[in-house]
Short mmCIF file of C-alpha atoms in Angstrom, two decimals:
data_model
loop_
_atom_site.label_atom_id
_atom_site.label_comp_id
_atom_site.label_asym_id
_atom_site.label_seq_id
_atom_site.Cartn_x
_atom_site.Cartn_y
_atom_site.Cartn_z
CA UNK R 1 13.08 80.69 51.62
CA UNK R 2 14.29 83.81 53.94
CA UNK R 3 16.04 84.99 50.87
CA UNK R 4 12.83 85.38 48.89
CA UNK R 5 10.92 86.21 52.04
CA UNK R 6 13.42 89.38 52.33
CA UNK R 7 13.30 90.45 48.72
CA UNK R 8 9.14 90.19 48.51
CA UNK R 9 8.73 91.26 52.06
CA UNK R 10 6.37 88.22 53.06
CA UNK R 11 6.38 84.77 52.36
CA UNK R 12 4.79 83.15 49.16
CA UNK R 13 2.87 79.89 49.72
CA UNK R 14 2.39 79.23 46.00
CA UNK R 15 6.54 79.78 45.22
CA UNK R 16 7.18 77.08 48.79
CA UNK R 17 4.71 74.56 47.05
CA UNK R 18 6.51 75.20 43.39
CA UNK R 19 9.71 74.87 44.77
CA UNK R 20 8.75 71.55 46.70
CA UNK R 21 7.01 70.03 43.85
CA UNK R 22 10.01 70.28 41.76
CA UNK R 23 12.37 69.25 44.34
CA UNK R 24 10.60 66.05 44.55
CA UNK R 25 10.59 65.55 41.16
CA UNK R 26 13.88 65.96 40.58
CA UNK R 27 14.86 63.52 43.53
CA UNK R 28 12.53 61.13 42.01
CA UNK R 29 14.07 61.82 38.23
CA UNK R 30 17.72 61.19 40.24
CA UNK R 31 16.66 57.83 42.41
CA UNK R 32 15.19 56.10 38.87
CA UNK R 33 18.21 56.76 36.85
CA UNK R 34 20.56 56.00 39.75
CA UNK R 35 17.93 52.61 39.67
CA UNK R 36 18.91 52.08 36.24
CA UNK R 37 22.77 52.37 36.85
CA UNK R 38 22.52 50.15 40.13
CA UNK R 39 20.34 47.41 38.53
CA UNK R 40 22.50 47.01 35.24
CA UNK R 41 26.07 46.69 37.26
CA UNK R 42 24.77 44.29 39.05
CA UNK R 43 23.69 42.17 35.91
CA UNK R 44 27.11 42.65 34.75
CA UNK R 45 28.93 41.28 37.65
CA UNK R 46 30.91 37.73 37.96
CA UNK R 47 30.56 37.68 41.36
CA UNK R 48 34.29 37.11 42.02
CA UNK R 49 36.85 38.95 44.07
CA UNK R 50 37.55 41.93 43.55
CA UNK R 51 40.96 44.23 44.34
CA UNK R 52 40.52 47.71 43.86
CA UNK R 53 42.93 50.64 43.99
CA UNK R 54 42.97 53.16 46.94
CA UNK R 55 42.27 56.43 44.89
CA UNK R 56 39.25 54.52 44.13
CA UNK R 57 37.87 55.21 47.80
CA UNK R 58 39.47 59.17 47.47
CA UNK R 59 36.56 59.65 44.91
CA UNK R 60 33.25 58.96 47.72
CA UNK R 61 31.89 62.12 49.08
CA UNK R 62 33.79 63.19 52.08
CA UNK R 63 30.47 61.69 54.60
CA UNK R 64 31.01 58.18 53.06
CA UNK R 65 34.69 58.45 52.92
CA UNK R 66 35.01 59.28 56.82
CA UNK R 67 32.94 55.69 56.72
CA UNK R 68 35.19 53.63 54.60
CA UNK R 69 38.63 52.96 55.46
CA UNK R 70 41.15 51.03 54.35
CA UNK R 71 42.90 48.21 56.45
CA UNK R 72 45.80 48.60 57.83
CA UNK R 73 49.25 47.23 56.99
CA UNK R 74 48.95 44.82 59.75
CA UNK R 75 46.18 43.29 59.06
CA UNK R 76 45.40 39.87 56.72
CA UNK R 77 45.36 40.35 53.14
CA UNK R 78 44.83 44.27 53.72
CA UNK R 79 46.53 44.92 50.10
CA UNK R 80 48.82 42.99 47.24
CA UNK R 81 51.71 43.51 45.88
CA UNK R 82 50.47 45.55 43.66
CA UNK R 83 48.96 48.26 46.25
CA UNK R 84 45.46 46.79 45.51
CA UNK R 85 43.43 46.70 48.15
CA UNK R 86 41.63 43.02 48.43
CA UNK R 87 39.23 44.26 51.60
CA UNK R 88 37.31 46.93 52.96
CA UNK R 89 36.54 48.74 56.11
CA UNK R 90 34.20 50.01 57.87
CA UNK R 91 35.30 52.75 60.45
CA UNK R 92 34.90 51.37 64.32
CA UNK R 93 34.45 47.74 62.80
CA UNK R 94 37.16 45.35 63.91
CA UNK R 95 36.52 43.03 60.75
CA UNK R 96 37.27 43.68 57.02
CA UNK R 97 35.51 42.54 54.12
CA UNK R 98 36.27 41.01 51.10
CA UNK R 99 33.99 42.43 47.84
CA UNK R 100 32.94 42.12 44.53
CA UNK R 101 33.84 44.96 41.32
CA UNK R 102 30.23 46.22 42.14
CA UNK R 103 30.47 46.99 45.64
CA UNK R 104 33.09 49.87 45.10
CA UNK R 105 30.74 51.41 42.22
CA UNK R 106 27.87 50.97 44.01
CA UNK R 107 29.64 52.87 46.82
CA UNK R 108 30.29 55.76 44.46
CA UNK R 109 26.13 55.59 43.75
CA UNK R 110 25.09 55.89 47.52
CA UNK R 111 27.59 58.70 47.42
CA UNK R 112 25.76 61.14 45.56
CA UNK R 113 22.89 60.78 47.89
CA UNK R 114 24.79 62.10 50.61
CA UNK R 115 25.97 64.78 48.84
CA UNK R 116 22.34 66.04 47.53
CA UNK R 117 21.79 66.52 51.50
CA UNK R 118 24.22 69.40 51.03
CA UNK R 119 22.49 70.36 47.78
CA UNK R 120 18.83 70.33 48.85
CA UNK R 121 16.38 71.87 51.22
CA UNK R 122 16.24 70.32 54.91
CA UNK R 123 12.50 69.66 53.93
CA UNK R 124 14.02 67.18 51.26
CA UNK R 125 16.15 65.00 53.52
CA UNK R 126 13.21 62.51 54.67
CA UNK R 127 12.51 62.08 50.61
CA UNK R 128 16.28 61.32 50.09
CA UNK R 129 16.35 58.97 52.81
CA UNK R 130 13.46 57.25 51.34
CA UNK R 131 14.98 56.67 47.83
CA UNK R 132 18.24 55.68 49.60
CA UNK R 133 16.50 53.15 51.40
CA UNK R 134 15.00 51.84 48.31
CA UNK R 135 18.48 52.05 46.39
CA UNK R 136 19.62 49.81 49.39
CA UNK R 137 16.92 47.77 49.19
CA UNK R 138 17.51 47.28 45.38
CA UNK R 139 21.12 46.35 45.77
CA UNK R 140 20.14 43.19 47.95
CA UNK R 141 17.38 42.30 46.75
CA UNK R 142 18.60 42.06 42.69
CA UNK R 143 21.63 40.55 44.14
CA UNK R 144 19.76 37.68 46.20
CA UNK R 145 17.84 37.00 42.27
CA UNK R 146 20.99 36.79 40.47
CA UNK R 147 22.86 34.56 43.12
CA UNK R 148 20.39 32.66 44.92
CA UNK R 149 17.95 32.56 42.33
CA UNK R 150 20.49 31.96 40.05
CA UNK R 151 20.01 34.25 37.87
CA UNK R 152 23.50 35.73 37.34
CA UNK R 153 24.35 32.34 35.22
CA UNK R 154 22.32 33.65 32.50
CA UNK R 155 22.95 37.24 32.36
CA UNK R 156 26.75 37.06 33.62
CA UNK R 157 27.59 34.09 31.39
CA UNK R 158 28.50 31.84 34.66
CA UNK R 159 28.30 28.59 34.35
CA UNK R 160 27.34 27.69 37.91
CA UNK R 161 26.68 29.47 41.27
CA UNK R 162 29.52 28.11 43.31
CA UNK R 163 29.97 28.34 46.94
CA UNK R 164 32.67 30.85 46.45
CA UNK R 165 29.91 32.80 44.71
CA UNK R 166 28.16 32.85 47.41
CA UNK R 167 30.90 33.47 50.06
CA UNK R 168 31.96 36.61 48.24
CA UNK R 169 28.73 37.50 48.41
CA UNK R 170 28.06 37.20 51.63
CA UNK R 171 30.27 39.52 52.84
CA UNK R 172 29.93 41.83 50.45
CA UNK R 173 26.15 42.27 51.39
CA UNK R 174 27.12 42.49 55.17
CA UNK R 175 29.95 44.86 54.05
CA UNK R 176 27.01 47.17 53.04
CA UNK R 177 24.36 46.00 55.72
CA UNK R 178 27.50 47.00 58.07
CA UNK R 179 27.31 50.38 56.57
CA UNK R 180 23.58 51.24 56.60
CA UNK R 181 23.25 52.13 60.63
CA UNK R 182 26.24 54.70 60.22
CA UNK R 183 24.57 56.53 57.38
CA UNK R 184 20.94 56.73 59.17
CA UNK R 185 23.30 58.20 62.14
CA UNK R 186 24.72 60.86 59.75
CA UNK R 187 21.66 61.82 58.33
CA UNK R 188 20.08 62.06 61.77
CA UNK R 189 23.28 64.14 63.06
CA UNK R 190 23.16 66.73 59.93
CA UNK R 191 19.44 67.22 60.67
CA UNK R 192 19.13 67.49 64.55
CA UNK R 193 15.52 69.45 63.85
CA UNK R 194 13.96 66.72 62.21
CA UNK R 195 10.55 66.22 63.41
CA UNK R 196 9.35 63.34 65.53
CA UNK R 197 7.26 61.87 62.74
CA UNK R 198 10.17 62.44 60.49
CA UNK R 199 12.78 60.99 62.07
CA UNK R 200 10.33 57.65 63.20
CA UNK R 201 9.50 57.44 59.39
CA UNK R 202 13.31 57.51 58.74
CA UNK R 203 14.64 55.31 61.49
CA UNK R 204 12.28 52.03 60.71
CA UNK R 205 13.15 52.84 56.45
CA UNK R 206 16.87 52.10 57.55
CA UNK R 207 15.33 49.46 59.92
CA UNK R 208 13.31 47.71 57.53
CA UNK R 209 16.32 47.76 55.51
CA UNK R 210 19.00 46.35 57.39
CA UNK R 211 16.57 43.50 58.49
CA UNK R 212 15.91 42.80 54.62
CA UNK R 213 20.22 42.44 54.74
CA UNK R 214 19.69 40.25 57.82
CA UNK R 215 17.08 37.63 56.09
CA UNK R 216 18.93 37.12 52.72
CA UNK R 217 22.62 36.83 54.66
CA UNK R 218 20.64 34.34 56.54
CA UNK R 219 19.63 32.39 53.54
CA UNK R 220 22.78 32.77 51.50
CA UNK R 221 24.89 30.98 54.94
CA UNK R 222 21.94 28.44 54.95
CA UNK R 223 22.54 28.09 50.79
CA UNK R 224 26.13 27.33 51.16
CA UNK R 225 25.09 24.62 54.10
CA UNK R 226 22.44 23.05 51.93
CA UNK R 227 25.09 22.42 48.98
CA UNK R 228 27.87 20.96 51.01
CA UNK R 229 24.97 18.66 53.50
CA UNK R 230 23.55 17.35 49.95
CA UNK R 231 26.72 16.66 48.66
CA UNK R 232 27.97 14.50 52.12
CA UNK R 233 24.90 12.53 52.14
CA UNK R 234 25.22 11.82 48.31
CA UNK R 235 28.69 10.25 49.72
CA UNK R 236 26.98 8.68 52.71
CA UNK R 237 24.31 7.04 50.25
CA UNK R 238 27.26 5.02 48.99
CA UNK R 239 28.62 4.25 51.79
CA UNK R 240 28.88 0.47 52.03
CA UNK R 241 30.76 -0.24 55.19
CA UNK R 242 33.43 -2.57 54.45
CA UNK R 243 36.87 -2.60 54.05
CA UNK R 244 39.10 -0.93 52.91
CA UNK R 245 39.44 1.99 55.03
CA UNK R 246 39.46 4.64 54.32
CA UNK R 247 36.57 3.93 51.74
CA UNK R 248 36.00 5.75 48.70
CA UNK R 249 32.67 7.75 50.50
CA UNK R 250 34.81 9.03 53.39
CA UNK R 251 37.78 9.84 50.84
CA UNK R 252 35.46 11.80 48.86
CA UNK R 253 33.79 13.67 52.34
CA UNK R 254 37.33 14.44 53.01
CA UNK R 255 38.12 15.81 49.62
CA UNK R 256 34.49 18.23 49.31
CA UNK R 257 35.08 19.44 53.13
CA UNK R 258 38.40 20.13 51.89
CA UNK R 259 37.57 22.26 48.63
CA UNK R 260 34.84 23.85 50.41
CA UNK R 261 37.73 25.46 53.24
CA UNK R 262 39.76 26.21 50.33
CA UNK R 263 36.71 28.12 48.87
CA UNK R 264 35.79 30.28 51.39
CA UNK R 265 39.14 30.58 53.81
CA UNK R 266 40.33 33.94 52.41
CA UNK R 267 37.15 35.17 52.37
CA UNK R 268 35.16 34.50 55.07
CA UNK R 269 36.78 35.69 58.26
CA UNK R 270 38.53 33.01 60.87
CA UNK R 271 35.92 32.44 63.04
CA UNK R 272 32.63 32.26 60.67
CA UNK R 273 34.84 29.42 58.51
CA UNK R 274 34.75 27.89 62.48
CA UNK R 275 31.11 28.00 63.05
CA UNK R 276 30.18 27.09 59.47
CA UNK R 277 31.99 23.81 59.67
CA UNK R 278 31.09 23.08 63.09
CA UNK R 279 26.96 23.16 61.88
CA UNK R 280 28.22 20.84 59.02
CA UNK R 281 30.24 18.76 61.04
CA UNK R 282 27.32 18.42 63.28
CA UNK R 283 25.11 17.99 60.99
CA UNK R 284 27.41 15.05 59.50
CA UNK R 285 27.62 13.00 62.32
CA UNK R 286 24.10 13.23 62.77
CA UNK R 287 23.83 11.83 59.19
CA UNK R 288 25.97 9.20 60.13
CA UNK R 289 24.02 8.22 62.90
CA UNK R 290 21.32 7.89 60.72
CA UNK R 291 23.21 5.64 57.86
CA UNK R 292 24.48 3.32 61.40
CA UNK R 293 20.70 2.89 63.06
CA UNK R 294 19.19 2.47 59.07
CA UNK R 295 22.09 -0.23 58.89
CA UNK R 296 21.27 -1.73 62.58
CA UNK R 297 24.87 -1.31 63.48
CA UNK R 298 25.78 -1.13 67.30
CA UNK R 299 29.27 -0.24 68.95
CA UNK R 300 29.49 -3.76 69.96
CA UNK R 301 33.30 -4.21 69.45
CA UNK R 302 32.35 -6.04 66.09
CA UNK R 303 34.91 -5.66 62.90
CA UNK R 304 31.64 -3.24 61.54
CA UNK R 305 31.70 -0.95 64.53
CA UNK R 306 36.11 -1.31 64.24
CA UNK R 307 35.68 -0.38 61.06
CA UNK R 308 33.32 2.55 61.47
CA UNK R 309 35.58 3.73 64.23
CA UNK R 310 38.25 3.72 62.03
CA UNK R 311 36.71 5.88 59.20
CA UNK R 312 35.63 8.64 61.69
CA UNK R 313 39.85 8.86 62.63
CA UNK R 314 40.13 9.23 58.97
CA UNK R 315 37.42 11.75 58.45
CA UNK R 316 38.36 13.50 62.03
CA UNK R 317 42.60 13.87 60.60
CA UNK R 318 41.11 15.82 57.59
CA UNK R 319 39.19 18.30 59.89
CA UNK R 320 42.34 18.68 62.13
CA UNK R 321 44.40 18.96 58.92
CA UNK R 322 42.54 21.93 58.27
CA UNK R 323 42.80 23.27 61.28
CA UNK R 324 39.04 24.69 60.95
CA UNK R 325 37.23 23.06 64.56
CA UNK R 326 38.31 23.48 68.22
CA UNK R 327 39.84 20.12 69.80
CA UNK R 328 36.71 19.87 71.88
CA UNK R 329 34.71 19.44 68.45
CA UNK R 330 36.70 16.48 67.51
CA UNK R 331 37.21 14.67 70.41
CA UNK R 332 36.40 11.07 70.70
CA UNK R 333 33.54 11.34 72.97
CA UNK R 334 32.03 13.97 70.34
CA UNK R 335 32.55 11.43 67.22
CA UNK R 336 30.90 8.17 69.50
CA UNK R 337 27.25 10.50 69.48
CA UNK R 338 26.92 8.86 66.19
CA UNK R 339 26.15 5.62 68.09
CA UNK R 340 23.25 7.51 70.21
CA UNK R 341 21.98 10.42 68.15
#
C-alpha cells in the first residue's frame, strides 16, 4: 500500500502478494460460512407469507438500504394493523412484493458483502462480486430444490407444495432477481477504475445470474399452470354431457379456478393474476374443444350443443365473478372457438 511504500521507502512485492493471498482467503473463509447460514434458512423455511417489522430493514448496510424501501401508505396491503410490513420495495420499481421469513434474513446476508467493499482493498472487489454472485446463485437455486423439487416437504415438515407455495415464491425470487442489476450498478459506481477485463468478468457474473432468476421464475409460473391444467382436465375426463346443468365437472372447474384466485390474489400483483388465468382459460377451452371433437359433437342447435352452450355461461359467470379476465376474454364469440379449435 502507499502507507507501507512511505514507511520502507519502495514498494515490497512479497508483502502485496502476502497481503492478497490472505485477503482472498479470508473472503473465501467469509462466502463458505455465509454458504452455510444461507443454505440452512432456507431448509428451515415454510414458504408462507411473511410480515416483517420496519426496524428490520434499518439494520441493512446503508448501500442496500438506499435499495429497499418500504411502500407507501397508499399503496395495497403496504402494512397491517400492526405496523408490519406485508411487502417490499425496490427503489424506482413501481411494483411491491410479497416475501417469505427468509427473504428479509437473507437480505441482512447480501448486506455484509457490500459492506466488506468498504472494508477491503479495491483489488478485492471483483473476488467479492464473484462470491456474491454465487451467494445469489445459491439462494435460487436451493430454493427451486426445496419448492419445485419438492424438497421443502421433507425438511420443512410441509405436507404438500401448494400453489400458494409457489406464488409466494415467485415473487419473492423476482423480489431479489429485481434487486441484482442495482447492486452490479453500485459496485460498478464505487469502483469507476475497474479494468476492462474486470468489469466484463463482473457484468456477465451478475448476468449469468439474473438469467438463472429468469429460467426458474419461468418454471415456477409454468409449475403453477401445470397443477391447475391437470386438475381441469381430471374434471373434463368426467365430463359426461348431460343434464343437469351445471354438471358436477363444470361445478368443480368453477370451484378449483376459484381457490386457485383466492390463492394467489394478494400475492401476485393485479395484472400477472390477469395473464395467468387468461393462459389457463385458453388453455381450457382448447381442452374443451378437444373433449367436443373426441365426442363428435357439432354446434348444430341439438339439446347436446344447448347444453354445452349452457355450461360455458356457467363456467364464463364464475370467471366474471372473479373479476380476473377482460370482457373481450369472455365474450361469446371467444367461448364458440371451442367448436373450431
Amino acid at each position: 500500500s502507499k502507507v507501507t511504500s512511505d514507511i520502507c521507502g519502495r514498494t515490497s512485492a512479497g508483502l502485496q502478494l502476502s497481503h492478497q493471498g490472505q485477503t482472498i482467503q479470508f473472503i473465501q473463509q467469509f462466502h463458505e460460512a455465509s454458504r452455510n447460514k444461507v443454505a440452512n434458512l432456507l431448509e428451515k423455511e415454510k414458504w408462507k407469507r411473511h410480515f416483517c417489522k420496519a426496524d428490520d430493514l434499518t439494520k441493512l448496510s446503508e448501500p442496500l438500504l438506499n435499495l429497499v424501501t418500504q411502500p407507501t401508505q397508499s399503496q395495497h396491503s403496504s402494512d397491517d394493523s400492526n405496523g408490519n410490513l406485508q411487502e417490499l420495495r425496490i427503489s424506482g420499481c413501481e411494483e411491491s412484493f410479497a416475501f417469505v421469513d427468509s427473504v428479509v434474513r437473507y437480505l441482512g446476508t447480501v448486506s455484509t458483502y457490500l459492506d466488506l467493499l468498504t472494508n477491503l482493498p479495491t483489488s478485492a472487489c471483483q473476488e467479492v462480486a464473484l462470491k456474491l454472485c454465487d451467494l445469489l446463485k445459491l439462494f435460487n437455486s436451493r430454493t427451486c430444490q426445496l419448492v419445485l423439487g419438492a424438497g421443502a416437504v421433507s425438511l420443512a415438515g410441509l405436507k404438500t407444495i401448494t400453489i400458494r407455495n409457489l406464488a409466494i415464491t415467485l415473487r419473492s425470487l423476482e423480489f431479489v432477481a429485481t434487486l441484482i442489476p442495482l447492486i452490479r450498478s453500485y459496485f460498478m459506481d464505487l469502483f469507476p477504475g475497474l479494468t476492462a477485463k474486470q468489469y466484463t468478468t463482473i457484468e456477465k457474473s451478475f448476468d449469468n445470474t439474473v438469467k438463472d432468476y429468469n429460467d426458474h421464475l419461468g418454471e415456477l409460473e409454468r409449475k403453477i399452470h401445470v397443477i391447475v391444467d391437470a386438475a381441469l382436465q381430471a374434471q373434463l375426463a368426467t365430463w359426461a354431457r348431460k343434464p343437469p346443468v351445471p354438471s358436477n365437472s363444470f361445478k368443480s372447474i368453477g370451484k378449483q379456478l376459484a381457490k386457485l384466485h383466492e390463492a394467489i390474489q394478494d400475492i401476485v400483483p393485479a395484472s400477472r393474476v390477469t395473464k395467468l388465468f387468461q393462459s389457463i382459460h385458453n388453455q381450457f377451452l382448447k381442452r374443451v374443444a378437444d373433449s367436443l371433437k373426441a365426442a363428435n359433437l357439432k354446434p348444430d342447435n341439438s339439446p347436446s350443443h344447448g347444453l354445452v352452450v349452457s355450461e360455458l355461461i356457467f363456467y364464463r359467470e364464475n370467471l366474471k365473478y372473479m373479476n380476473v379476465l377482460n370482457p373481450e376474454d369472455l365474450h361469446d364469440s371467444k367461448l364458440q372457438t371451442v367448436w373450431s379449435l
